[in-house]
Amino acid sequence: MAERIEQRLEDRIPELEQLERVGLFTHKEIRAVLRKASALEYKIQRRALRKEDFINYIQYEVNLLELIKKRRARIGYSFKKDEIEHSILHRVHSLFNRATGKWKDDVQLWLSHVAFCKQWNAKHQLSKVFSTMLAIHSNKPALWIMAAKWEMETRLSSESARHLFLRALRFHPECPKLYQEYFRMELMHAEKQRKEKKEFEQAKMDLGEFNYSEDILNGEMARIVYREASQKIKGVEFQLAVLSIAKLFDFTQDLQKEILESLQARFADDPLTWDYMARRELELGSLQPTENSTKQKKVSEMAQREERCCAVFDEAVGAVPTEDMWKCYITFCLERYNRKTNSEELKQKRLERTLSVFSKAHESNLLSEALYKQWLQLLLDSSLSEKAVEVAEAATRHFRQSVETWQMRLQVLIQLKRDDVTQCFEEAIKHVKSKGTLPLWTLWVEWSEGTNSKEDTEALYQRSLHATTPAESVTMKEMYLDWTYRSSGYKKVKRLFTSLCENRPFSLDFFRKMIQIEKEQESCKMLHLREYYERALREFGSTNTDLWLDYIKEELSHPQGKPENCGSIHWRAMKMLQGDLVEDFVSKYTLLQTGHL
């Protein structure tokens, strides 16, 4: 192994001598490079190879290349690149080849090699990397697309890109993304040939030796790809994707027409088809010249376009009366409403249209829970509070068992300071199952704290403890404790704590809150703190190291504390803690003893 490493280091000597001779590196720096290279070489020649060692070596060589590049720029020296950079590049490629050969499944390693080749313009090497990578990772369409795009955009080889796409489709015959990118590539190829032909014609050159097929110039290859894909890929999303790609090229009107006709014929009942057809009315209007139009005229034209869109949507919800179709319609209306405009008239018209569509969807019983929430928000933002109350009530009629919907209605009533908040809370609790009602109870008690008397709020807290599930009651206990301390003081909260401790479960925060309350008192008693810590440790002593450490700290720092108790607390902790927590506790306890915690 040593002989091999010595040979590799000797192979470096010519490039290092050149670096010193031309003044890019000093003799001291050359020696440092040799030492570092020797250490890195030994790491990658071991029996048990590690990926990190190869990555570190590659990173070092890349950093060296970047440093050489900067120093060349600084002193203005651009010669001897074959003797210096070429040697380092060759070594980096060899390292990448060894690493990817050893860890073939690591895609990120392959992509790093690809990125390195692109950065240093190693086209020949990159072609080999893609070839090897695709032979191993043929199951990843994204890699095929990356390779084909590089062939098309960097090497300007449409034929190689087409060959790669065809190979990829043999492995992934039903991959929409592959077909989309293949379709795009063929249109780019056609556009490139059209530009070439136009430039030759402008230069009045003889086109005899160049064979420009009219079919290819008009995107016939892309049409073939589309037709082939349409037979294998079902779904309106693919049709819309290829249509959006075709629209990027100005010579594809016939192709766009074919895709559109196929879309309407095969997916007439799909909401996305109608959504596209409706939104298309906006684009059709924008194709007309509006350079000399006044602001008022532009507003008028925009309003007319939106009306045409809505006419298509109205037809759509009649033909396809589904929740998804109404969602598309409402989403469009909200998008238009949220667009900035200086015209108050247009803004008001958009608002009225949006509210009207919401109402129609509601009347058809095809409005989703999420859309009811958006409708409510829009009404509140528009100061239509009475209508908001009506809509909130209608939403809870449709979604009686939804906690979120009741929560939404209650928030509206609270925000508007209505008198029937309590009645609505009672109704909500009656309809919703006990499991999952925690958000309603927290909202109710928070509202009651600021509105009702202490007695009413306390009765509500007591009721919530029995009405919620054991797991949810934990949160209510914490809130109850906090509110009692804020409203009635220390003595009352101490009695409440003792009372609540009779019924499990508890949370750690419940005990920590009581400990904090005790520590806030002027006459903070260690006797009480011990009681709270002992109660907490009975529940969480086997799973929480910090609780034991806090108890020990309290004994050490409190004026009434007994440092001699720390030994027994430590012994109990070692007995109670489970698994790796013992080691964690010992580490932290050691830090505490040395004053580092």
Coordinates of N, CA and C in Angstrom, one line a residue, residues 315-404:
E315 N -71.8 27.8 -17.2 CA -72.1 26.6 -18.0 C -71.5 25.3 -17.4
A316 N -70.3 25.4 -16.8 CA -69.6 24.3 -16.3 C -70.3 23.7 -15.1
V317 N -70.8 24.6 -14.1 CA -71.4 24.1 -12.9 C -72.8 23.5 -13.2
G318 N -73.3 23.9 -14.4 CA -74.6 23.3 -14.8 C -74.3 21.9 -15.4
A319 N -73.2 21.8 -16.2 CA -72.9 20.5 -16.9 C -72.3 19.5 -15.9
V320 N -71.4 20.0 -15.0 CA -70.7 19.1 -14.1 C -71.0 19.7 -12.6
P321 N -72.1 19.4 -12.1 CA -72.5 19.9 -10.7 C -71.8 19.2 -9.6
T322 N -70.5 19.4 -9.4 CA -69.8 18.7 -8.4 C -69.1 19.7 -7.5
E323 N -68.7 19.2 -6.3 CA -68.0 20.1 -5.3 C -66.7 20.6 -5.9
D324 N -65.9 19.8 -6.7 CA -64.7 20.2 -7.3 C -64.9 21.3 -8.3
M325 N -66.0 21.2 -9.1 CA -66.3 22.2 -10.1 C -66.5 23.6 -9.4
W326 N -67.4 23.6 -8.4 CA -67.6 24.8 -7.7 C -66.4 25.4 -7.0
K327 N -65.5 24.5 -6.6 CA -64.2 24.9 -6.0 C -63.4 25.7 -7.0
C328 N -63.3 25.1 -8.3 CA -62.6 25.8 -9.3 C -63.2 27.2 -9.6
Y329 N -64.5 27.3 -9.6 CA -65.2 28.6 -9.9 C -64.9 29.6 -8.8
I330 N -65.0 29.1 -7.6 CA -64.8 30.1 -6.4 C -63.3 30.5 -6.4
T331 N -62.4 29.5 -6.6 CA -61.0 29.8 -6.6 C -60.6 30.9 -7.6
F332 N -61.2 30.8 -8.8 CA -61.0 31.8 -9.9 C -61.5 33.2 -9.4
C333 N -62.8 33.2 -8.8 CA -63.3 34.5 -8.3 C -62.5 35.1 -7.2
L334 N -62.0 34.3 -6.3 CA -61.1 34.8 -5.2 C -59.8 35.3 -5.8
E335 N -59.2 34.7 -6.8 CA -58.0 35.1 -7.4 C -58.2 36.5 -8.0
R336 N -59.3 36.6 -8.7 CA -59.6 37.9 -9.4 C -59.8 39.0 -8.4
Y337 N -60.6 38.7 -7.3 CA -60.9 39.6 -6.3 C -59.6 40.1 -5.5
N338 N -58.7 39.2 -5.3 CA -57.4 39.5 -4.6 C -56.4 40.3 -5.5
R339 N -56.6 40.3 -6.8 CA -55.7 41.1 -7.7 C -55.9 42.6 -7.4
K340 N -54.7 43.3 -7.4 CA -54.8 44.7 -7.1 C -55.3 45.5 -8.3
T341 N -56.2 46.5 -8.0 CA -56.7 47.3 -9.1 C -57.0 48.7 -8.5
N342 N -56.8 49.7 -9.3 CA -57.1 51.1 -8.8 C -58.6 51.5 -9.0
S343 N -59.3 50.6 -9.7 CA -60.7 50.9 -10.0 C -61.6 50.3 -8.9
E344 N -62.2 51.2 -8.1 CA -63.2 50.7 -7.0 C -64.4 50.0 -7.6
E345 N -64.8 50.5 -8.8 CA -65.9 49.9 -9.4 C -65.7 48.4 -9.8
L346 N -64.5 48.1 -10.3 CA -64.1 46.8 -10.7 C -63.9 45.9 -9.4
K347 N -63.3 46.5 -8.4 CA -63.1 45.8 -7.1 C -64.5 45.4 -6.5
Q348 N -65.5 46.3 -6.6 CA -66.8 46.0 -6.0 C -67.5 45.0 -6.8
K349 N -67.3 45.0 -8.1 CA -68.0 44.0 -9.0 C -67.4 42.6 -8.7
R350 N -66.1 42.6 -8.5 CA -65.5 41.3 -8.2 C -66.0 40.7 -6.9
L351 N -66.1 41.6 -5.9 CA -66.6 41.2 -4.6 C -68.0 40.6 -4.7
E352 N -68.9 41.4 -5.4 CA -70.3 40.9 -5.6 C -70.4 39.6 -6.3
R353 N -69.5 39.5 -7.3 CA -69.5 38.2 -8.1 C -69.1 37.0 -7.2
T354 N -68.0 37.2 -6.4 CA -67.5 36.2 -5.6 C -68.5 35.7 -4.5
L355 N -69.2 36.7 -3.9 CA -70.2 36.4 -2.9 C -71.4 35.7 -3.5
S356 N -71.7 36.1 -4.7 CA -72.9 35.5 -5.4 C -72.5 34.0 -5.7
V357 N -71.3 33.7 -6.2 CA -70.9 32.4 -6.5 C -70.9 31.5 -5.2
F358 N -70.4 32.1 -4.1 CA -70.4 31.3 -2.8 C -71.9 31.0 -2.5
S359 N -72.8 31.9 -2.6 CA -74.2 31.7 -2.3 C -74.8 30.6 -3.2
K360 N -74.5 30.6 -4.5 CA -75.1 29.6 -5.4 C -74.5 28.2 -5.0
A361 N -73.2 28.1 -4.7 CA -72.6 26.8 -4.3 C -73.3 26.3 -3.0
H362 N -73.5 27.2 -2.1 CA -74.2 26.9 -0.8 C -75.6 26.3 -1.1
E363 N -76.3 27.0 -2.0 CA -77.7 26.6 -2.3 C -77.7 25.2 -3.0
S364 N -76.6 24.9 -3.7 CA -76.6 23.6 -4.4 C -76.0 22.5 -3.4
N365 N -75.7 22.9 -2.1 CA -75.2 22.0 -1.2 C -73.9 21.3 -1.6
L366 N -73.1 22.1 -2.3 CA -71.8 21.6 -2.9 C -70.6 22.5 -2.4
L367 N -70.7 23.0 -1.2 CA -69.7 23.9 -0.7 C -68.9 23.1 0.4
S368 N -67.6 23.0 0.2 CA -66.8 22.2 1.2 C -66.6 23.0 2.4
E369 N -66.1 22.4 3.5 CA -65.9 23.0 4.8 C -64.8 24.1 4.7
A370 N -63.8 23.8 3.9 CA -62.7 24.9 3.7 C -63.2 26.1 3.0
L371 N -64.1 25.9 2.1 CA -64.7 27.1 1.3 C -65.6 27.9 2.2
Y372 N -66.3 27.2 3.1 CA -67.2 28.0 4.1 C -66.3 28.9 4.9
K373 N -65.1 28.4 5.3 CA -64.2 29.2 6.1 C -63.8 30.5 5.3
Q374 N -63.4 30.3 4.0 CA -63.0 31.4 3.1 C -64.2 32.4 2.9
W375 N -65.4 31.8 2.8 CA -66.6 32.7 2.6 C -66.8 33.6 3.8
L376 N -66.6 32.9 5.0 CA -66.8 33.7 6.3 C -65.8 34.8 6.4
Q377 N -64.5 34.5 6.1 CA -63.4 35.4 6.2 C -63.7 36.6 5.2
L378 N -64.2 36.3 4.0 CA -64.4 37.4 3.1 C -65.6 38.3 3.6
L379 N -66.6 37.7 4.2 CA -67.7 38.5 4.7 C -67.3 39.4 5.8
L380 N -66.4 38.8 6.7 CA -65.9 39.6 7.9 C -65.0 40.8 7.4
D381 N -64.2 40.5 6.4 CA -63.3 41.5 5.8 C -64.1 42.6 5.2
S382 N -65.3 42.2 4.6 CA -66.1 43.2 3.9 C -67.2 43.8 4.9
S383 N -67.0 43.6 6.2 CA -67.9 44.1 7.2 C -69.4 43.7 7.0
L384 N -69.6 42.5 6.5 CA -71.0 42.0 6.4 C -71.2 41.0 7.5
S385 N -71.3 41.6 8.7 CA -71.4 40.7 9.9 C -72.6 39.9 10.0
E386 N -73.8 40.5 9.7 CA -75.1 39.7 9.8 C -75.0 38.5 8.8
K387 N -74.6 38.7 7.6 CA -74.5 37.6 6.7 C -73.5 36.6 7.1
A388 N -72.4 37.0 7.8 CA -71.4 36.1 8.3 C -72.0 35.2 9.4
V389 N -72.9 35.7 10.2 CA -73.5 34.9 11.2 C -74.4 33.9 10.6
E390 N -75.1 34.3 9.5 CA -76.0 33.3 8.8 C -75.2 32.2 8.2
V391 N -74.1 32.6 7.5 CA -73.2 31.6 6.9 C -72.6 30.6 7.9
A392 N -72.2 31.2 9.0 CA -71.6 30.3 10.0 C -72.6 29.3 10.6
E393 N -73.8 29.7 10.7 CA -74.9 28.8 11.2 C -75.1 27.8 10.1
A394 N -75.2 28.2 8.9 CA -75.4 27.2 7.8 C -74.3 26.2 7.7
A395 N -73.0 26.6 7.9 CA -71.9 25.7 7.9 C -72.0 24.6 9.0
T396 N -72.4 25.0 10.2 CA -72.6 24.0 11.2 C -73.8 23.1 11.0
R397 N -74.7 23.5 10.2 CA -75.8 22.6 9.9 C -75.3 21.5 8.9
H398 N -74.4 21.9 8.0 CA -73.9 21.0 7.0 C -72.9 20.1 7.6
F399 N -72.1 20.6 8.5 CA -71.0 19.8 9.1 C -71.1 19.8 10.7
R400 N -72.2 19.1 11.1 CA -72.5 19.1 12.5 C -71.5 18.6 13.4
Q401 N -70.7 17.6 12.9 CA -69.7 16.9 13.8 C -68.3 17.5 13.6
S402 N -68.2 18.6 12.9 CA -66.8 19.1 12.7 C -66.5 20.1 13.7
V403 N -65.4 19.9 14.5 CA -65.0 20.8 15.6 C -64.5 22.1 14.9
E404 N -63.8 22.0 13.8 CA -63.3 23.2 13.2 C -64.4 24.2 12.7

